[in-house]
Amino acid sequence: MDAFFASVEVLDDPNLQGLPVVVGGTGTRGVVASCSYEARAFGVRSAMPMVRARQLCPPAVVLAGRYSRYEEVSRRLREVLHEVTPLVEPIGLDEAFLDVTGAQRLLGEADEIAADIRRRVLAELGLGCTVGIGRSKLVAKLASRAAKPRAERSGTRPGPGIVRVEPEDELTFLYPMPVTALWGVGPATTARLHALGIETVAELAEVPPDVLLRHFGRAHGAHLADLARGVDPSPVVPDRAAKSLGHEETFRHDIYDLAELQRRAGPMAEAVAGHLRSNCLTARTVTVKVRFGDFSLITRSHSLTMALDTAPALHAVCTALLDAVDVTAGVRLLGVSVSGLQSSGAAQQLSFDLSNGDPASTAATGSPDRGAAPHSVPTAVAVGSGGADSASGTASQGASRATRLQAQWQEVTAALDDIRERFGSDAVGLAASIGAEGVHPAGRGRDYWGPSDEPTDENESVDRTV
DNA sequence: TCTGGGGTCCTATTCCTA
DNA sequence: TCTGTAGGAATAGGACCC
């Protein structure tokens, strides 16, 4: 899709037509998620700090973006694509690979299918898109890029819309491109290739594969050697199952207090747990990610023997993991993610013995309950209220506590989900989320691309709290 | 200029166990 | 019973994508 988020905004508000529209985080720590071609003419690009974008493009119309709206349009796009073939592999919200090998007998040549997709996307979604055609995902991807319009200082130059690269033309197409055009070549790899005197795909293709393997490792080196020769055997994989999911949030101001950081993890755990349950999933591994004020990054993770899907259990593990983090340098970003996903049914089979907690806790020293609040089955929803949950200690102790909480909260959580289903996602929430900024327990936060500058109205969350 | 959020994949290291 | 070793899982970090 062309400038997807910005185009959706223009679609919904025709007054924006022809204006430099920039979608992203509106605060000083925000970045550009998408921008119209009019904004690109000023030099604005995706992932650019919003402060920089405003400097480059003073007349920019800066919008915070509406992720749920983009998801909705993305769903409709996929419906259109699925009418062409079931072999659709989505890449983000606005891109997809289609394997039309089998569809050609029914729908005609790839060019005809591409033209039909463009017509239908414009007619049914009101948005423009480009299509690249090639015998591999690598070539199709680069062809679609070549089909896009180009933003120039003088204005937007329309692209061809559809670019088809025949197998015999692949190397002619690829060789003049800079190495950065290749899938998997980002800033780090580019710098290392440049250090070796390699700037273009043609130059990369001249390097013996064993040299690339030596410099870039087995997998990455072989991948580079293949791509430079136009070799990409990766198939189109529809319905790829998620392997991890999470939430992260950059704070308006760095946090220097561990208890405050642990409290902030509460709503994130709630959001992640909600995401798990809505997809009928549970998770065995919990990871917290901490980015410090100097932009250095650490992750801490722990795997449990029992899979989790409740917020208090996830929060207990997060709290224990954060206990080992030195926050004196100031924390800019906190993330909570889970992996080792399995279906909810599978999790039930693991929870034979909840009385002993997580077996990992047997390796922990000290009382497994050290610092833990007395958690009987709760009669009031008050997880982590009044600062961070008081569970502290090793990750194993956190795991032990999490296992108990998972058992205790399963029924309560099911009841909360039921209430949300009947009365809306805002109808009820955990007390720990009162006044919490950014993350919305039921989904993605409004500050999706970075914190806004205006403070959150804490009264917003009161009505939905039990 | 000063860097978001949600993901995937790969590699190196450490730890545990057979 | 002790020790060395190999393999796998867990953990941490890095790079990349949209």
Coordinates of C-alpha atoms (C1' of nucleotides) in Angstrom, one line a residue:
Chain A
M1 CA 0.0 0.0 0.0
D2 CA 1.2 3.5 -0.7
A3 CA 1.9 5.6 2.5
F4 CA -0.7 3.4 4.2
F5 CA -1.5 5.1 7.5
A6 CA -1.3 8.6 6.0
S7 CA -3.5 7.5 3.1
V8 CA -6.1 6.1 5.5
E9 CA -6.2 9.5 7.3
V10 CA -6.7 11.3 4.0
L11 CA -9.4 8.9 3.0
D12 CA -11.3 9.6 6.2
D13 CA -10.7 13.3 6.1
P14 CA -10.7 14.6 2.5
N15 CA -9.6 18.0 3.7
L16 CA -6.2 16.5 4.1
Q17 CA -5.9 15.8 0.4
G18 CA -2.8 17.3 -1.1
L19 CA -1.4 18.3 2.4
P20 CA 1.8 17.0 3.9
V21 CA 0.3 14.5 6.4
V22 CA 2.6 12.8 9.0
V23 CA 1.4 10.0 11.2
G24 CA 3.3 9.0 14.3
G25 CA 4.2 9.8 17.9
T26 CA 3.4 13.5 18.4
G27 CA 5.7 14.1 21.4
T28 CA 9.4 14.9 21.6
R29 CA 10.2 11.2 21.8
G30 CA 7.9 10.1 18.9
V31 CA 8.8 8.9 15.5
V32 CA 7.2 9.0 12.1
A33 CA 5.2 5.9 11.3
S34 CA 4.0 7.0 7.9
C35 CA 3.8 10.1 5.8
S36 CA 2.2 11.3 2.6
Y37 CA 4.2 11.8 -0.5
E38 CA 3.7 15.6 0.0
A39 CA 5.6 15.3 3.3
R40 CA 8.2 13.1 1.7
A41 CA 8.9 15.9 -0.8
F42 CA 10.2 17.8 2.3
G43 CA 12.6 14.9 3.1
V44 CA 10.4 13.4 5.8
R45 CA 10.7 9.6 6.1
S46 CA 9.4 6.7 8.1
A47 CA 11.1 6.0 11.5
M48 CA 12.5 9.6 11.5
P49 CA 12.2 11.4 14.9
M50 CA 9.1 13.6 14.8
V51 CA 11.1 16.6 16.0
R52 CA 13.2 16.3 12.9
A53 CA 10.2 15.8 10.7
R54 CA 8.6 19.0 12.0
Q55 CA 11.8 20.9 11.3
L56 CA 12.0 19.6 7.8
C57 CA 8.3 20.2 7.1
P58 CA 6.9 23.1 9.1
P59 CA 3.5 22.9 7.4
A60 CA 3.1 19.2 8.2
V61 CA -0.3 18.0 9.6
V62 CA 0.9 15.8 12.4
L63 CA -1.6 13.1 13.5
A64 CA -1.2 10.6 16.3
G65 CA -2.7 7.8 14.2
R66 CA -5.5 5.3 14.9
Y67 CA -4.1 1.8 14.9
S68 CA -7.5 0.1 15.2
R69 CA -8.7 1.9 12.1
Y70 CA -5.6 0.8 10.2
E71 CA -6.2 -2.8 11.4
E72 CA -9.7 -2.6 10.1
V73 CA -8.6 -1.4 6.6
S74 CA -5.9 -4.1 6.7
R75 CA -8.5 -6.8 7.3
R76 CA -10.5 -5.5 4.3
L77 CA -7.4 -5.6 2.2
R78 CA -6.8 -9.2 3.1
E79 CA -10.3 -10.1 2.2
V80 CA -9.7 -8.7 -1.3
L81 CA -6.4 -10.6 -1.5
H82 CA -8.0 -13.8 -0.3
E83 CA -10.5 -13.7 -3.2
V84 CA -7.5 -14.0 -5.5
T85 CA -5.8 -16.9 -3.7
P86 CA -5.7 -18.5 -0.2
L87 CA -1.9 -18.3 -0.4
V88 CA -1.5 -14.9 1.2
E89 CA 1.4 -14.2 3.5
P90 CA 0.8 -10.8 5.3
I91 CA 3.9 -8.7 6.0
G92 CA 2.8 -6.1 8.5
L93 CA -0.5 -4.4 8.1
D94 CA -0.1 -3.1 4.5
E95 CA 1.9 -5.6 2.6
A96 CA 1.5 -9.2 1.6
F97 CA 3.0 -11.9 -0.7
L98 CA 0.7 -13.8 -2.8
D99 CA 1.5 -17.1 -4.6
V100 CA -0.7 -16.9 -7.7
T101 CA 0.9 -19.9 -9.4
G102 CA -2.4 -21.9 -9.1
A103 CA -4.7 -18.9 -9.6
Q104 CA -3.5 -18.1 -13.1
R105 CA -5.5 -20.7 -14.8
L106 CA -8.7 -19.2 -13.4
L107 CA -7.8 -15.5 -13.3
G108 CA -5.3 -15.0 -16.1
E109 CA -1.7 -13.9 -16.3
A110 CA 0.0 -12.4 -13.2
D111 CA -0.2 -9.0 -14.9
E112 CA -3.9 -9.3 -15.2
I113 CA -4.3 -10.4 -11.6
A114 CA -2.1 -7.5 -10.4
A115 CA -4.2 -5.0 -12.4
D116 CA -7.4 -6.5 -11.0
I117 CA -6.0 -6.3 -7.4
R118 CA -5.2 -2.6 -7.9
R119 CA -8.6 -1.9 -9.3
R120 CA -10.4 -3.6 -6.5
V121 CA -8.3 -2.1 -3.7
L122 CA -9.1 1.3 -5.1
A123 CA -12.8 0.6 -5.6
E124 CA -13.4 -1.2 -2.3
L125 CA -10.9 0.5 0.0
G126 CA -10.5 3.9 -1.8
L127 CA -6.7 3.5 -1.5
G128 CA -3.8 3.1 -4.0
C129 CA -1.4 0.2 -4.0
T130 CA 1.4 -1.1 -6.1
V131 CA 2.2 -4.7 -7.2
G132 CA 5.5 -6.3 -7.9
I133 CA 5.7 -9.6 -9.9
G134 CA 8.6 -12.0 -9.8
R135 CA 9.3 -15.7 -9.4
S136 CA 10.6 -15.2 -5.9
K137 CA 9.5 -13.1 -2.9
L138 CA 12.8 -11.2 -3.1
V139 CA 12.2 -10.1 -6.7
A140 CA 8.5 -9.5 -6.2
K141 CA 9.3 -7.3 -3.1
L142 CA 11.9 -5.2 -5.0
A143 CA 9.6 -5.0 -8.0
S144 CA 6.8 -3.6 -5.9
R145 CA 9.2 -1.0 -4.5
A146 CA 10.1 0.0 -8.0
A147 CA 6.4 0.4 -8.9
K148 CA 5.8 3.0 -6.2
P149 CA 5.5 6.7 -6.8
R150 CA 8.5 8.8 -6.0
A151 CA 8.5 12.0 -3.9
E152 CA 10.7 14.7 -5.3
R153 CA 11.2 18.3 -4.3
S154 CA 9.2 19.4 -7.3
G155 CA 6.3 17.1 -6.4
T156 CA 5.3 13.5 -6.6
R157 CA 6.2 11.5 -9.7
P158 CA 3.8 8.7 -10.2
G159 CA 5.2 5.2 -10.5
P160 CA 4.3 2.5 -13.0
G161 CA 2.0 0.8 -10.4
I162 CA 2.9 -2.7 -11.6
V163 CA 6.4 -3.9 -12.3
R164 CA 7.1 -7.4 -13.5
V165 CA 10.6 -8.9 -13.6
E166 CA 11.0 -11.9 -15.8
P167 CA 13.4 -14.7 -14.7
E168 CA 15.9 -13.9 -17.4
D169 CA 16.0 -10.2 -16.3
E170 CA 16.5 -10.8 -12.6
L171 CA 20.2 -10.2 -12.5
T172 CA 20.0 -7.1 -14.7
F173 CA 17.3 -5.8 -12.3
L174 CA 19.2 -6.6 -9.1
Y175 CA 22.8 -5.8 -9.9
P176 CA 22.7 -2.0 -10.1
M177 CA 20.8 -1.8 -6.8
P178 CA 22.6 -0.8 -3.6
V179 CA 23.1 -3.6 -1.1
T180 CA 20.6 -1.9 1.3
A181 CA 17.8 -2.9 -1.1
L182 CA 18.2 -6.5 -0.2
W183 CA 15.9 -8.1 2.4
G184 CA 17.9 -8.6 5.6
V185 CA 20.5 -5.9 4.9
G186 CA 20.1 -3.1 7.4
P187 CA 22.4 -0.4 8.8
A188 CA 24.8 -2.8 10.6
T189 CA 25.3 -5.2 7.6
T190 CA 25.5 -2.3 5.2
A191 CA 28.3 -0.7 7.3
R192 CA 30.3 -4.0 7.3
L193 CA 29.7 -4.5 3.5
H194 CA 30.9 -1.0 2.8
A195 CA 34.0 -1.6 4.9
L196 CA 34.7 -4.5 2.6
G197 CA 34.3 -2.2 -0.4
I198 CA 30.9 -3.7 -1.4
E199 CA 28.3 -1.1 -2.3
T200 CA 26.1 -2.8 -5.0
V201 CA 24.4 -6.1 -5.4
A202 CA 26.7 -6.8 -8.4
E203 CA 29.8 -6.3 -6.2
L204 CA 28.2 -8.5 -3.6
A205 CA 27.6 -11.2 -6.2
E206 CA 31.3 -11.2 -7.1
V207 CA 32.3 -12.1 -3.5
P208 CA 32.9 -15.9 -3.0
P209 CA 30.2 -17.4 -0.7
D210 CA 32.9 -18.7 1.7
V211 CA 34.1 -15.2 2.3
L212 CA 30.6 -14.0 3.1
L213 CA 30.1 -17.0 5.4
R214 CA 33.4 -16.1 7.2
H215 CA 32.4 -12.5 7.7
F216 CA 28.7 -12.8 8.4
G217 CA 28.2 -16.3 9.9
R218 CA 26.6 -19.4 8.5
A219 CA 23.0 -18.3 8.1
H220 CA 23.4 -14.7 7.3
G221 CA 26.4 -15.2 5.0
A222 CA 24.6 -17.9 3.0
H223 CA 21.5 -15.7 2.8
L224 CA 23.5 -12.8 1.4
A225 CA 25.3 -15.0 -1.1
D226 CA 21.9 -16.3 -2.3
L227 CA 20.2 -13.0 -2.5
A228 CA 23.0 -11.4 -4.5
R229 CA 22.4 -14.0 -7.1
G230 CA 18.7 -13.6 -7.1
V231 CA 18.2 -16.9 -5.3
D232 CA 15.3 -16.9 -2.7
P233 CA 13.7 -20.3 -2.3
S234 CA 11.5 -19.1 0.7
P235 CA 7.8 -20.1 0.0
V236 CA 4.7 -18.0 0.6
V237 CA 3.5 -19.1 4.0
P238 CA -0.1 -18.3 4.8
D239 CA -1.5 -18.4 8.4
R240 CA 1.9 -18.1 10.1
A241 CA 1.4 -18.7 13.8
A242 CA 2.7 -16.0 16.1
K243 CA 5.7 -17.0 18.1
S244 CA 5.7 -14.2 20.6
L245 CA 3.7 -11.1 21.5
G246 CA 4.2 -8.2 23.8
H247 CA 3.8 -4.6 24.7
E248 CA 6.4 -1.9 25.2
E249 CA 6.2 1.7 26.1
T250 CA 8.6 4.6 26.0
F251 CA 8.1 6.9 28.9
R252 CA 7.7 10.7 28.6
H253 CA 10.4 11.0 31.3
D254 CA 13.0 8.4 32.3
I255 CA 12.1 6.4 35.4
Y256 CA 14.7 6.1 38.2
D257 CA 12.6 4.3 40.8
L258 CA 12.4 0.5 40.6
A259 CA 9.0 0.4 42.4
E260 CA 7.6 2.8 39.9
L261 CA 9.0 0.7 37.0
Q262 CA 7.4 -2.4 38.4
R263 CA 4.1 -0.7 38.8
R264 CA 4.3 0.4 35.1
A265 CA 4.7 -3.3 34.2
G266 CA 1.2 -4.0 35.6
P267 CA -0.9 -2.6 32.8
M268 CA 1.6 -4.0 30.2
A269 CA 1.2 -7.5 31.7
E270 CA -2.6 -6.9 31.7
A271 CA -2.5 -6.0 28.0
V272 CA -0.3 -9.0 27.1
A273 CA -2.4 -11.3 29.1
G274 CA -5.5 -10.0 27.4
H275 CA -3.9 -10.5 24.0
L276 CA -3.0 -14.1 24.9
R277 CA -6.5 -14.9 26.1
S278 CA -8.3 -13.3 23.1
N279 CA -6.2 -15.6 20.9
C280 CA -6.8 -18.7 23.2
L281 CA -3.0 -18.8 23.9
T282 CA -0.8 -19.2 27.0
A283 CA 2.9 -18.5 27.3
R284 CA 5.8 -20.3 29.1
T285 CA 8.5 -17.6 28.8
V286 CA 8.3 -14.1 30.0
T287 CA 10.7 -11.4 28.9
V288 CA 11.2 -7.9 30.1
K289 CA 13.0 -5.4 28.0
V290 CA 14.6 -2.3 29.5
R291 CA 16.1 0.5 27.5
F292 CA 18.1 3.0 29.6
G293 CA 18.5 6.7 29.2
D294 CA 21.7 6.2 27.2
F295 CA 19.8 4.0 24.8
S296 CA 21.6 0.8 25.9
L297 CA 19.2 -2.2 26.1
I298 CA 19.0 -5.3 28.2
T299 CA 16.5 -8.1 28.3
R300 CA 15.8 -10.5 31.1
S301 CA 13.7 -13.6 30.7
H302 CA 12.4 -16.6 32.6
S303 CA 10.8 -19.8 31.4
L304 CA 8.2 -21.5 33.6
T305 CA 7.1 -25.1 33.6
M306 CA 3.5 -23.9 33.6
A307 CA 2.1 -21.7 30.9
L308 CA 0.4 -18.4 32.0
D309 CA -2.3 -16.2 30.6
T310 CA -3.4 -14.0 33.6
A311 CA -2.2 -10.5 34.3
P312 CA -1.2 -11.0 38.0
A313 CA 0.9 -14.1 37.2
L314 CA 2.7 -12.3 34.3
H315 CA 3.2 -9.3 36.5
A316 CA 4.7 -11.4 39.3
V317 CA 7.4 -12.7 36.9
C318 CA 8.0 -9.3 35.5
T319 CA 8.4 -7.8 39.0
A320 CA 10.9 -10.5 40.0
L321 CA 12.9 -10.1 36.7
L322 CA 13.0 -6.3 37.2
D323 CA 14.3 -6.8 40.8
A324 CA 17.7 -7.7 39.2
V325 CA 17.8 -4.5 37.1
D326 CA 19.8 -1.5 38.2
V327 CA 17.6 1.5 37.3
T328 CA 19.9 4.2 38.6
A329 CA 20.8 5.2 35.1
G330 CA 17.2 6.0 34.3
V331 CA 14.8 3.8 32.3
R332 CA 13.5 5.2 29.0
L333 CA 11.5 2.2 27.8
L334 CA 9.9 -0.9 29.4
G335 CA 8.6 -3.8 27.5
V336 CA 6.9 -7.0 28.5
S337 CA 6.7 -9.9 26.0
V338 CA 5.9 -13.6 26.1
S339 CA 7.0 -16.5 24.0
G340 CA 6.8 -20.3 24.1
L341 CA 3.2 -19.9 23.1
Q342 CA 0.7 -22.8 23.2
S343 CA -3.0 -23.2 22.9
S344 CA -5.0 -22.7 26.2
G345 CA -6.0 -26.4 26.2
A346 CA -2.3 -27.5 26.2
A347 CA -1.7 -25.3 29.3
Q348 CA -4.3 -27.1 31.3
Q349 CA -2.4 -30.3 30.9
L350 CA 0.6 -28.8 32.5
S351 CA -1.1 -27.6 35.6
F352 CA -1.3 -30.9 37.5
D353 CA 0.2 -29.7 40.8
L354 CA -0.3 -26.1 41.7
S355 CA 0.3 -26.6 45.4
N356 CA 4.0 -26.8 45.0
G357 CA 4.4 -23.9 42.7
D358 CA 6.8 -23.9 39.9
P359 CA 9.5 -26.6 40.2
A360 CA 12.1 -24.0 39.2
S361 CA 11.5 -22.5 42.6
T362 CA 13.1 -25.5 44.3
A363 CA 16.5 -24.1 43.1
A364 CA 15.9 -20.8 44.7
T365 CA 17.3 -19.9 48.0
G366 CA 15.4 -18.4 50.9
S367 CA 11.7 -18.5 51.4
P368 CA 9.7 -18.9 48.2
D369 CA 7.3 -16.4 49.6
R370 CA 9.8 -13.7 50.4
G371 CA 8.0 -10.4 50.2
A372 CA 4.9 -11.9 48.7
A373 CA 1.6 -10.4 49.7
P374 CA -0.9 -12.8 51.2
H375 CA -2.9 -13.7 48.1
S376 CA -6.0 -15.7 48.9
V377 CA -8.5 -15.9 46.1
P378 CA -9.3 -12.2 45.7
T379 CA -12.6 -10.6 46.5
A380 CA -11.4 -7.2 45.2
V381 CA -9.5 -6.4 42.1
A382 CA -6.4 -4.7 43.3
V383 CA -3.3 -6.2 41.7
G384 CA -0.2 -4.1 42.2
S385 CA -2.1 -1.1 43.5
G386 CA -0.1 1.4 45.6
G387 CA 3.1 0.9 43.7
A388 CA 4.8 -2.3 42.5
D389 CA 3.6 -5.6 43.7
S390 CA 5.6 -6.5 46.7
A391 CA 6.9 -9.7 45.2
S392 CA 10.6 -9.5 45.0
G393 CA 13.5 -11.9 44.8
T394 CA 14.8 -14.2 42.1
A395 CA 13.0 -15.0 38.9
S396 CA 12.4 -18.5 40.2
Q397 CA 10.7 -17.1 43.2
G398 CA 8.6 -14.9 40.9
A399 CA 7.8 -18.0 38.9
S400 CA 6.6 -19.9 42.0
R401 CA 4.4 -17.0 42.9
A402 CA 3.2 -16.6 39.3
T403 CA 2.1 -20.2 39.3
R404 CA 0.0 -19.8 42.3
L405 CA -1.5 -16.5 41.0
Q406 CA -2.3 -18.1 37.7
A407 CA -4.4 -20.7 39.5
Q408 CA -6.1 -18.2 41.7
W409 CA -6.9 -15.7 39.0
Q410 CA -8.0 -17.9 36.3
E411 CA -11.7 -17.8 37.3
V412 CA -11.6 -14.1 38.1
T413 CA -10.0 -13.4 34.8
A414 CA -12.6 -15.4 32.9
A415 CA -15.3 -13.4 34.7
L416 CA -13.6 -10.1 33.8
D417 CA -13.4 -11.2 30.1
D418 CA -17.1 -12.1 30.2
I419 CA -18.0 -8.6 31.5
R420 CA -15.8 -7.0 28.9
E421 CA -17.5 -9.0 26.2
R422 CA -21.0 -8.0 27.4
F423 CA -20.4 -4.4 28.3
G424 CA -17.3 -3.3 26.3
S425 CA -13.6 -3.4 26.9
D426 CA -13.7 -0.3 29.1
A427 CA -16.4 -1.8 31.4
V428 CA -13.9 -3.2 33.9
G429 CA -10.2 -3.3 34.6
L430 CA -7.6 -4.0 37.3
A431 CA -7.0 -1.5 40.0
A432 CA -3.3 -1.6 39.1
S433 CA -4.2 0.2 35.9
I434 CA -5.7 3.3 37.6
G435 CA -3.8 6.3 36.4
A436 CA -1.3 4.2 34.4
E437 CA -0.3 6.0 31.2
G438 CA 0.0 4.8 27.7
V439 CA -1.0 1.1 27.6
H440 CA -4.6 0.3 27.4
P441 CA -5.2 -3.1 29.1
A442 CA -7.6 -4.1 26.4
G443 CA -5.4 -3.3 23.5
R444 CA -2.7 -1.0 22.1
G445 CA -2.1 2.4 23.7
R446 CA -3.1 5.6 22.1
D447 CA 0.6 6.6 22.2
Y448 CA 1.5 3.9 19.8
W449 CA 4.5 5.6 18.2
G450 CA 5.9 7.2 21.3
P451 CA 4.6 9.2 24.2
S452 CA 2.6 12.3 23.6
D453 CA 3.6 15.5 25.4
E454 CA 0.3 16.2 27.1
P455 CA -0.2 14.3 30.4
T456 CA -2.8 11.6 30.6
D457 CA -6.0 12.5 32.3
E458 CA -6.0 10.1 35.2
N459 CA -9.8 10.5 35.6
E460 CA -10.2 8.6 32.4
S461 CA -9.7 5.3 34.0
V462 CA -11.8 5.7 37.1
D463 CA -15.1 4.8 35.6
R464 CA -14.0 1.4 34.3
T465 CA -12.4 0.3 37.5
V466 CA -14.0 -2.1 40.0
Chain B
dT1 C1' 18.2 14.6 14.8
dC2 C1' 18.3 11.5 18.3
dT3 C1' 16.0 7.8 17.6
dG4 C1' 8.4 3.9 18.5
dG5 C1' 6.2 -0.5 18.7
dG6 C1' 5.4 -5.2 17.4
dG7 C1' 7.4 -8.8 15.7
dT8 C1' 11.1 -12.7 13.6
dC9 C1' 15.4 -14.9 13.3
dC10 C1' 20.2 -15.9 14.3
dT11 C1' 24.3 -16.4 17.3
dA12 C1' 26.9 -16.8 21.5
dT13 C1' 27.2 -18.1 26.1
dT14 C1' 25.8 -20.5 30.2
dC15 C1' 23.8 -24.1 32.6
dC16 C1' 21.9 -28.5 33.3
dT17 C1' 21.6 -33.3 32.5
dA18 C1' 22.5 -37.8 30.6
Chain C
dT1 C1' 31.2 -42.4 43.2
dC2 C1' 33.6 -39.1 40.6
dT3 C1' 34.9 -36.8 36.3
dG4 C1' 34.8 -35.4 31.5
dT5 C1' 32.0 -34.6 27.6
dA6 C1' 28.3 -33.8 24.5
dG7 C1' 23.9 -32.1 23.5
dG8 C1' 19.9 -29.4 24.5
dA9 C1' 17.4 -25.8 26.7
dA10 C1' 17.5 -21.4 28.6
dT11 C1' 19.2 -16.9 28.4
dA12 C1' 20.8 -12.6 26.4
dG13 C1' 21.9 -9.7 22.7
dG14 C1' 21.9 -8.1 18.0
dA15 C1' 20.0 -7.2 13.5
dC16 C1' 16.3 -6.7 10.7
dC17 C1' 11.5 -6.0 8.9
dC18 C1' 7.1 -3.1 8.5

